[in-house]
Coordinates of C-alpha atoms in Angstrom, one line a residue:
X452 CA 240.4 180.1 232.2
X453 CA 240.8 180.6 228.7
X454 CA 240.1 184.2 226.8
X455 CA 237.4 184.4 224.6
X456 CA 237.7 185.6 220.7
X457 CA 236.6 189.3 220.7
X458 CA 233.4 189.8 219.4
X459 CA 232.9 192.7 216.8
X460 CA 231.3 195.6 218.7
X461 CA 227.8 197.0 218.0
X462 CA 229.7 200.3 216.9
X463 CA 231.9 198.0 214.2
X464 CA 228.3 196.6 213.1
X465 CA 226.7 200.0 212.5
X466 CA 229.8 201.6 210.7
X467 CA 229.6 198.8 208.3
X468 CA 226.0 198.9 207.6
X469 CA 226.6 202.4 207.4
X470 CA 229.1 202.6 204.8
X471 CA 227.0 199.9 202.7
X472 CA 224.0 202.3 202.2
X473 CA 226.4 205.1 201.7
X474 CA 228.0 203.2 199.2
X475 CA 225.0 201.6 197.5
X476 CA 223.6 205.7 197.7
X477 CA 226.8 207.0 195.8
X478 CA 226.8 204.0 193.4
X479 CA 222.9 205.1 192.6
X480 CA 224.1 208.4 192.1
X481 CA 226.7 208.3 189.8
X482 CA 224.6 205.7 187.5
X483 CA 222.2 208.4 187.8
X484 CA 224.7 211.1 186.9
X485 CA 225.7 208.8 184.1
X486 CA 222.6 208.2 182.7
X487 CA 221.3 211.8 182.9
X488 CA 223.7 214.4 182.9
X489 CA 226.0 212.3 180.5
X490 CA 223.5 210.5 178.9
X491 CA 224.5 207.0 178.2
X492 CA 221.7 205.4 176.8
X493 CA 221.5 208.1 174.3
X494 CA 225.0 207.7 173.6
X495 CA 224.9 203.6 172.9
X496 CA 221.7 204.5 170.7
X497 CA 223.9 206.7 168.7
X498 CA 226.0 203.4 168.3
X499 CA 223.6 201.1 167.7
X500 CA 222.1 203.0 165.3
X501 CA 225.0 204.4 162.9
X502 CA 228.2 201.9 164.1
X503 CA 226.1 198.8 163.7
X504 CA 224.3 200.6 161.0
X505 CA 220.6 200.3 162.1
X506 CA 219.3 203.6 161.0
X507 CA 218.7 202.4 157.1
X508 CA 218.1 205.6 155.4
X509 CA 221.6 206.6 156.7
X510 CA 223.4 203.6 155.7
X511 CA 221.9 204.1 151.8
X512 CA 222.5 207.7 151.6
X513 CA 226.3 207.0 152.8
X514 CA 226.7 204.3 149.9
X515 CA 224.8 206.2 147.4
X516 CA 227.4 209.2 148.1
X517 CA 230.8 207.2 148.7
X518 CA 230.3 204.3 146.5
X519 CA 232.3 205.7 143.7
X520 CA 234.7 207.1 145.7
X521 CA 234.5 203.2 148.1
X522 CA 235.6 201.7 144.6
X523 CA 239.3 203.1 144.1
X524 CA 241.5 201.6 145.4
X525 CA 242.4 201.4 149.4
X526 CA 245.9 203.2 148.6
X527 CA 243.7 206.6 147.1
X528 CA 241.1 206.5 150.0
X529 CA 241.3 210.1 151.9
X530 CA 239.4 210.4 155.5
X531 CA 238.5 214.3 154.9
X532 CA 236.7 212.9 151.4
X533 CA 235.0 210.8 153.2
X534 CA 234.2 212.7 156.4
X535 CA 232.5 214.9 154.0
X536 CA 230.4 212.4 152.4
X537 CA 229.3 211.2 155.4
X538 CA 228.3 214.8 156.3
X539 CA 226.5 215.0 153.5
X540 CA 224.7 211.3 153.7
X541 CA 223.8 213.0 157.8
X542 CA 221.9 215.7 156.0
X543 CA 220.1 214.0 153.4
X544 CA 218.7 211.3 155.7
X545 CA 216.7 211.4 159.3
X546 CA 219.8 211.3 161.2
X547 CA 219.9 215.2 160.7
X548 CA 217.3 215.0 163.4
X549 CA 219.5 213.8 165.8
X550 CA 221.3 216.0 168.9
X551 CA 224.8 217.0 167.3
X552 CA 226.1 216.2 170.6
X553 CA 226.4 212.5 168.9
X554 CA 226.5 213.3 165.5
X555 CA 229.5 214.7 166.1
X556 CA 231.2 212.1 167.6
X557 CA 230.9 209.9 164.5
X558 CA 234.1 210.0 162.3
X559 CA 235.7 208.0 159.4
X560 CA 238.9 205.5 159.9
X561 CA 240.9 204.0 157.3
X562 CA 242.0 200.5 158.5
X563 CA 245.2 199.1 157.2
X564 CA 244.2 196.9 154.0
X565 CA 246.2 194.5 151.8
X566 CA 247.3 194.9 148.2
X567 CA 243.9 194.4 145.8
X568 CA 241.6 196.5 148.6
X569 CA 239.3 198.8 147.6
X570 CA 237.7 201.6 150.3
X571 CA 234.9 199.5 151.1
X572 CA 237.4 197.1 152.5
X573 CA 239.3 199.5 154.5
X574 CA 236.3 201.9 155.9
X575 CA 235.5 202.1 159.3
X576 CA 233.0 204.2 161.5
X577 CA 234.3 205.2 165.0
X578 CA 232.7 207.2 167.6
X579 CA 235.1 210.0 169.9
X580 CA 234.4 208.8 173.5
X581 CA 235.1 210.9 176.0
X582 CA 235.0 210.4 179.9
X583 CA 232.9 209.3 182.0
X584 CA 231.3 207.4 179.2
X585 CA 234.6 206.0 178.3
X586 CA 233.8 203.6 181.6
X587 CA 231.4 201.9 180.0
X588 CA 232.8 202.2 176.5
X589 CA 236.4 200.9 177.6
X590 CA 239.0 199.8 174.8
X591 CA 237.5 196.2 174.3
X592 CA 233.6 197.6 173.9
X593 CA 235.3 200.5 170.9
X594 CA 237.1 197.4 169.0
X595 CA 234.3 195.2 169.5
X596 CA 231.9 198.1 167.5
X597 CA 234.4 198.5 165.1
X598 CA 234.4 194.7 164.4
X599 CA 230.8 194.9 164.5
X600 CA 230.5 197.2 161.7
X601 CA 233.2 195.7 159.6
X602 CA 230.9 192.8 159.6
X603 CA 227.3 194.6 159.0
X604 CA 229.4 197.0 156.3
X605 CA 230.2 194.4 154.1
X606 CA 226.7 192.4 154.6
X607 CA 225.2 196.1 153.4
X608 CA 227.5 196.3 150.8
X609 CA 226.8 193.1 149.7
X610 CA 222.8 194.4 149.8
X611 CA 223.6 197.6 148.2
X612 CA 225.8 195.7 144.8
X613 CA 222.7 193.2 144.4
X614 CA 220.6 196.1 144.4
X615 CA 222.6 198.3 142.2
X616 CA 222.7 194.6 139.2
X617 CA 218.6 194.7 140.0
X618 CA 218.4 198.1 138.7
X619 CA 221.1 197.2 136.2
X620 CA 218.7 194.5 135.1
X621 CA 215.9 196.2 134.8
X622 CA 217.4 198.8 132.4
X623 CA 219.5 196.6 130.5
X624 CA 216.3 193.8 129.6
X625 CA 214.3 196.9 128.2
X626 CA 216.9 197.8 126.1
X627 CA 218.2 194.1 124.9
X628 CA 214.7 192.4 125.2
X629 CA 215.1 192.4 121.0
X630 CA 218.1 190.4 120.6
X631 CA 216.6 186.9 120.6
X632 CA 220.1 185.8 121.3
X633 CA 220.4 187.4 124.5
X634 CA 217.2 185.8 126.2
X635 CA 219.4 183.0 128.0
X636 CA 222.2 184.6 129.2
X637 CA 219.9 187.5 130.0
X638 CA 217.5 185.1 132.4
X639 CA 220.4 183.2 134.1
X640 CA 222.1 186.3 135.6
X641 CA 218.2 187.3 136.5
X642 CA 217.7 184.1 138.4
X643 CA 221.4 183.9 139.7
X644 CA 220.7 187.8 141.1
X645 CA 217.2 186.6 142.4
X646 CA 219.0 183.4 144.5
X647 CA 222.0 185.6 146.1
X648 CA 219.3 188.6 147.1
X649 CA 217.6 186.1 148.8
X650 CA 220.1 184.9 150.7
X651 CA 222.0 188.3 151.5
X652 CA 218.1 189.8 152.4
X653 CA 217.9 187.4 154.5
X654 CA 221.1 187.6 156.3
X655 CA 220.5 191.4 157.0
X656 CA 217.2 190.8 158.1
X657 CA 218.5 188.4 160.4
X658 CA 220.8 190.7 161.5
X659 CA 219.2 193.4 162.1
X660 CA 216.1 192.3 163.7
X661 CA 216.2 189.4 165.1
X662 CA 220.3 190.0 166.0
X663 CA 220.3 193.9 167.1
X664 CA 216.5 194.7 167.5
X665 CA 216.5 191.7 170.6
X666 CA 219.9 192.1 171.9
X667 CA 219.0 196.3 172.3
X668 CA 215.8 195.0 173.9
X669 CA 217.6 193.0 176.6
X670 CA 220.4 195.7 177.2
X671 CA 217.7 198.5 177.4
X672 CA 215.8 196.4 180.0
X673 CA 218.8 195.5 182.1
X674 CA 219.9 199.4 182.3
X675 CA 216.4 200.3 183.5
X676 CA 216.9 197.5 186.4
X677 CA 220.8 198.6 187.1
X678 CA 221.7 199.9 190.9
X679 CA 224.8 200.5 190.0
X680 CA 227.6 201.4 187.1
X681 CA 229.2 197.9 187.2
X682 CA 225.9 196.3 186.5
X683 CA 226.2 198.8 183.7
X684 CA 229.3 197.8 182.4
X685 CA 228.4 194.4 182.5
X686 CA 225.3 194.5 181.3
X687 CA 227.0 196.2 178.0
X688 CA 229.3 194.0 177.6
X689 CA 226.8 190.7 177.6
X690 CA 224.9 193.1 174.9
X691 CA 228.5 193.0 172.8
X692 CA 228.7 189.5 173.5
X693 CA 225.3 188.4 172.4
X694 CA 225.4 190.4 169.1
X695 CA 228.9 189.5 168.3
X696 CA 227.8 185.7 169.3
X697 CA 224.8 186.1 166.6
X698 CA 225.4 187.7 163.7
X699 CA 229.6 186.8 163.6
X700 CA 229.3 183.3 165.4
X701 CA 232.5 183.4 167.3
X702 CA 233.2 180.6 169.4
X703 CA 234.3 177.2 168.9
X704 CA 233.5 175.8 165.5
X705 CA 231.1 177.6 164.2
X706 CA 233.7 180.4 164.4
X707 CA 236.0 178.5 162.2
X708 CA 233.7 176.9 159.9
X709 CA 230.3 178.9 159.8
X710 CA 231.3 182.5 159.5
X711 CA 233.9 182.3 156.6
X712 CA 231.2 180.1 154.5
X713 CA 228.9 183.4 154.9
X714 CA 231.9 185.7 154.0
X715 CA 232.6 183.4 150.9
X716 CA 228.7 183.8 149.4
X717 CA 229.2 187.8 150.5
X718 CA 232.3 187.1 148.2
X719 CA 230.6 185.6 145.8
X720 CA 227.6 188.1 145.6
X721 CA 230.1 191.0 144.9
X722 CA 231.8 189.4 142.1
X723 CA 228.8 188.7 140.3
X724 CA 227.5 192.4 140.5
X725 CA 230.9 193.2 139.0
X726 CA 230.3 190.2 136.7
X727 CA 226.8 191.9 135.6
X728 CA 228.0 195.2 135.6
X729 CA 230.6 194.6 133.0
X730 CA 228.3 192.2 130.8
X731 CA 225.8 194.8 130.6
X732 CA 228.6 197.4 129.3
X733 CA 229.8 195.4 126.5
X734 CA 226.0 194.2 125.6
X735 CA 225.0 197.6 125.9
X736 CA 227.5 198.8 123.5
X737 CA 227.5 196.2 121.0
X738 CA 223.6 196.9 121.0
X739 CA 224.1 201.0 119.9
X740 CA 226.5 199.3 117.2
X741 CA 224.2 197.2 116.0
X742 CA 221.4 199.8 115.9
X743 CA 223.8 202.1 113.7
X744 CA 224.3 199.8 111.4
X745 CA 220.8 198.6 111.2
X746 CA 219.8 202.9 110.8
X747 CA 222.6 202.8 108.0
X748 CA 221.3 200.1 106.0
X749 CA 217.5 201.2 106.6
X750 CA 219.2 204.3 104.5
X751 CA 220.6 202.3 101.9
X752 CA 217.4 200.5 101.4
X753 CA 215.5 203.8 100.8
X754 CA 218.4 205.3 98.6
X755 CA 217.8 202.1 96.6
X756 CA 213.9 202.3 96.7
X757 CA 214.3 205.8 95.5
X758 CA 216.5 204.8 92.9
X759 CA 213.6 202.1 91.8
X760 CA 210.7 204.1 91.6
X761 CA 212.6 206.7 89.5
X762 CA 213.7 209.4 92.2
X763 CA 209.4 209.4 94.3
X764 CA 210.3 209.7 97.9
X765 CA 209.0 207.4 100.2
X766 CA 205.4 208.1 101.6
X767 CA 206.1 209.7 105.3
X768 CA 208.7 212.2 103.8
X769 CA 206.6 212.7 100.4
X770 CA 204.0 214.2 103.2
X771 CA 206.7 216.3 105.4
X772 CA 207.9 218.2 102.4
X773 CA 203.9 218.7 101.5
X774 CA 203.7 220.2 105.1
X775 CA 206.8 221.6 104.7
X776 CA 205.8 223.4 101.0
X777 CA 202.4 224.7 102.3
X778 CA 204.3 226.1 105.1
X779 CA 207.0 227.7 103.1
X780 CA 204.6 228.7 99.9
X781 CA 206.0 231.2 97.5
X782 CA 209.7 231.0 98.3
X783 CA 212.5 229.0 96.2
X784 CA 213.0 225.6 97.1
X785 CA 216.2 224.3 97.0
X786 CA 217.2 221.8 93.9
X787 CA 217.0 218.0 94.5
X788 CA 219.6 216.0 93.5
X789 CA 218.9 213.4 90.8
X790 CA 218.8 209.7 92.6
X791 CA 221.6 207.4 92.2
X792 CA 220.5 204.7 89.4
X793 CA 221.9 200.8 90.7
X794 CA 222.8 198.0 88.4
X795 CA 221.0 194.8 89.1
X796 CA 224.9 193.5 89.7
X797 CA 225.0 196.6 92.4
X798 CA 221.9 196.1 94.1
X799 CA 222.7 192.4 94.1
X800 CA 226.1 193.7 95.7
X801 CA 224.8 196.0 98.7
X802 CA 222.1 193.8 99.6
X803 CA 224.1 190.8 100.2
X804 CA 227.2 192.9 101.9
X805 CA 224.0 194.2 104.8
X806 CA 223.1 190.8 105.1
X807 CA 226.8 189.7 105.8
X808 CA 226.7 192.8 108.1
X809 CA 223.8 192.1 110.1
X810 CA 224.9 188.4 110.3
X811 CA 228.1 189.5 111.7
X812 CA 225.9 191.4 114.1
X813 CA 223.9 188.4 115.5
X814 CA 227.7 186.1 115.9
X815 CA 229.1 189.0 118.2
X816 CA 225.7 189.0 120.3
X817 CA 225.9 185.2 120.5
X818 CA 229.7 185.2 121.2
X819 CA 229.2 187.7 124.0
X820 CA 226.5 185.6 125.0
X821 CA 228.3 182.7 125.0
X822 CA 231.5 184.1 127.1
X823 CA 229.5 186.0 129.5
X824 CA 227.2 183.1 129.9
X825 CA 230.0 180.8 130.8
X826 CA 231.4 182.9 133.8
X827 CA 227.6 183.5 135.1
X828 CA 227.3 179.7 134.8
X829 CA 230.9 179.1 136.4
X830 CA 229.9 182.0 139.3
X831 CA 226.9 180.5 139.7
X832 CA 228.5 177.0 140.7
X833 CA 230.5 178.2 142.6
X834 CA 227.8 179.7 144.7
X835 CA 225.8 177.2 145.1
X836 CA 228.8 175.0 146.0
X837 CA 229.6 177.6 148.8
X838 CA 225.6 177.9 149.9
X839 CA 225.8 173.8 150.3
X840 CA 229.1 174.1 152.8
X841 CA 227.4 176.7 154.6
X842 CA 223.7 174.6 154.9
X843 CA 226.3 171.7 155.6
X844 CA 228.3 173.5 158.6
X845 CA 224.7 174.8 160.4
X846 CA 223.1 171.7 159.7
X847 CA 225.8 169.4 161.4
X848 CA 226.6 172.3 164.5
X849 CA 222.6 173.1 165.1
X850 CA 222.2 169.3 165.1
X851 CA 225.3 169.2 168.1
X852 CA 223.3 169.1 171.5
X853 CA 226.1 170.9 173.6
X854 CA 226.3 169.4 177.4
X855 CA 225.5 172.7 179.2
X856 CA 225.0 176.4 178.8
X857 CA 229.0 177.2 178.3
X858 CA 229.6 174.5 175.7
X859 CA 226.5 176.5 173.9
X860 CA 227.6 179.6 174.2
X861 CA 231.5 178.8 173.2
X862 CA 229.7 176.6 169.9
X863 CA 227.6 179.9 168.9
X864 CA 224.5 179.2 170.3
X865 CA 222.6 175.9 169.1
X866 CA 219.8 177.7 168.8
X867 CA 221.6 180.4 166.5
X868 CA 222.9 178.1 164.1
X869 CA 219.2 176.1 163.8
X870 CA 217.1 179.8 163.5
X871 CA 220.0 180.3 160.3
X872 CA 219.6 177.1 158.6
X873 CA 215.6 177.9 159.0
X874 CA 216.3 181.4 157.2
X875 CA 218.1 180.2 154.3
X876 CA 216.2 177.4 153.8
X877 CA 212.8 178.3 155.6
X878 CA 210.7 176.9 152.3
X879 CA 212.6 173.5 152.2
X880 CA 214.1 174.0 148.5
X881 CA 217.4 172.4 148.9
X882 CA 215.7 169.8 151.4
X883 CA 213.3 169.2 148.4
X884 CA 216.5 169.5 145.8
X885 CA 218.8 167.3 147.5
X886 CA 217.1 164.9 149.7
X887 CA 217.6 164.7 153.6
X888 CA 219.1 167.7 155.3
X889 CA 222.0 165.3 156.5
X890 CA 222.8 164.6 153.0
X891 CA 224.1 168.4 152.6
X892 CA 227.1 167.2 154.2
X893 CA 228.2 165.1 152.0
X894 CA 227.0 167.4 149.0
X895 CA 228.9 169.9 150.6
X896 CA 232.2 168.1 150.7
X897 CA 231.5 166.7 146.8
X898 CA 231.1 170.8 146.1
X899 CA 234.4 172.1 147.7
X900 CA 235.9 168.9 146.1
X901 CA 234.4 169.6 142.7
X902 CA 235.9 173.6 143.4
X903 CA 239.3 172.0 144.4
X904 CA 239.5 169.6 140.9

């Protein structure tokens, strides 16, 4: 008769199911050795928190110490300068708290830049990994944390320039607030300011809470249900994903079209704190002219008053040198000089040349008015041009209804790109400006036409 197949042996059986527990016992240990001798969770904390920037004090003690050193150019930008700094921003915030263990891991990176780069363009946070953690941290996780912070960097920046005009503002107004001439170009730059702090607040809110505060959430749940280090792994790199997927929106179109509309407003935001920055310089200065020249004419007019009431001093310092005499009685006083007597031609003569002068005063106010007010108004197009593409580009890829999960993900996430055009326009002022939210389309193609012309 015919042989029959050979069946596997109860001995086979138990050696397999033998070398399953021993495997899924080994696999429990080392994710145990991982997360306790090595301490992996508190080493992707140390990440989350100073590579994708969520520890805040950090972040503005590190741009309140590098920012003038950030603005030379890329070319003059020295990693031991920096390393320093960064020291130093550890020690003046909370992260000095921290285990050195991760502090010193952090380090400073110049990328390669092209010509016209400052440092903020060209800095980079890295962390030293080291094995074992280096399994879960492999080469793709380290450049997708470094792309990561490149992104969050120049959102902060962006934060941390709008800031920096607010303040400017706020000094500048209480020292111009006199010059009538100034009140216009003075509010527009205010409102201007107002609309991009708005819109960069919001996108670093959005990225930090309801990007990295959820996605940690997930990851930190998922690690406390792991049996193993490759549901580790994985788990970590569906947490890079997901964060990468949010706050950058790669994928698809809204790769291509969403994310450079928010780099062009970050754009756009810099150059008007530069714009501010150097408007308040020249006002500032042409204001300290203009007060010297008022304090020399308020001179000439009591040399001239003087002059008129036959050498009397004026009121306030008839009653210092009284003070002064009482003070001093008994001793010399020193002779006064007879006053200068003025013609009625000569009087005529300086009064009309400080009225020329202080006319000429009030044209370069309103010229520099004028110019500066014309490149806040030209910035300001431009802006609101750019905000219309990118209210255009989530309104027409949230609207897409994506066939199944992998269309989704690959478009950004519907749901992504709908929460965003919620953000930026959560109180329905363009909706209310410009009609139905499909219209912003078509405004947003007339705005990047109107930028092409």
């Amino acid at each position: 008769g015919r042989s029959r197949p050979a069946q596997p042996s109860a001995g086979l059986s138990a050696l397999e199911a033998l070398v399953g527990r021993l495997a899924r016992r080994a696999s429990a240990r080392v994710l145990s050795v991982m997360l306790g001798r090595f301490r992996l969770r508190e080493h992707l904390a140390a990440l989350r928190r100073y590579l994708l920037l969520a520890r805040g004090d950090f972040v503005q003690e590190l741009m309140r110490a590098a920012s003038e050193h950030l603005s030379l150019p890329a070319s003059e930008q020295r990693p031991h300068v920096l390393l320093g700094m960064l020291e130093g921003a550890i020690r003046s915030s909370s992260a000095q708290h921290d285990d050195r263990e991760f502090l010193d891991r952090i380090n400073v990176a110049i990328m390669p830049g092209t010509a016209g780069d400052k440092g903020w363009d060209v800095l980079c946070l890295t962390y030293d990994v080291t094995a074992p953690i280096s399994a879960v941290l492999h080469p793709l996780a380290v450049r997708a944390y470094e792309r990561l912070f490149c992104f969050l960097w120049r959102v902060k920046r962006a934060e941390w320039a709008l800031s920096t005009a607010w303040c400017e503002q706020a000094t500048a107004t209480h020292t111009l607030h006199r010059h009538p001439e100034l009140a216009s170009v003075l509010h527009r730059a205010h409102l201007l300011r107002a609309d991009m702090g708005a819109f960069v607040s919001t996108l670093s809110s959005y990225c930090m809470f309801e990007v990295l505060e959820t996605s940690w959430k997930v990851l930190s749940d998922e690690l406390d249900g792991a049996e193993d280090l490759p549901a580790v792994i994985r788990a970590h790199d569906r947490y890079l994903r997901s964060v990468a997927r949010k706050s950058l929106l790669t994928g698809g179109k809204a790769e291509r079209e969403v994310a450079p509309r928010l780099g062009e407003l970050l754009d756009w935001a810099l150059q008007f704190a530069r714009l501010q920055a150097g408007m308040f310089v020249a006002l500032t200065e042409s204001h300290q002219r203009s007060e010297e020249q008022a304090e020399a004419c308020r001179r000439e007019e009591e040399e001239e008053e003087a002059a008129a009431t036959g050498g009397a001093a004026p009121a306030s310092a008839s009653a210092a040198q009284g003070r002064r005499g009482r003070g001093a009685a008994g001793r010399s006083r020193a002779p006064v000089e007879p006053p200068r007597v003025f013609t009625d031609a000569e009087l005529f003569s300086r009064r009309e040349a400080r009225e020329r002068r202080r006319l000429q005063r009030r044209k370069e106010l309103r010229q520099l008015a004028a110019t500066f007010g014309a490149r806040i108004d030209s910035v300001a197009k431009q802006y609101r041009g750019a905000m219309l593409r990118l209210l255009a580009s989530l309104d027409a890829h949230g609207a897409e209804a994506p066939a199944d999960a992998d269309a989704a993900d690959s478009a950004g996430g519907v749901e992504e790109l709908r929460f965003l055009f919620f953000r930026f326009d959560f109180n329905e002022f363009y909706f209310a400006k410009f009609g139905e939210p499909g219209a912003l389309a078509a405004l947003g193609q007339d705005a990047l036409a109107g930028r092409a012309d």
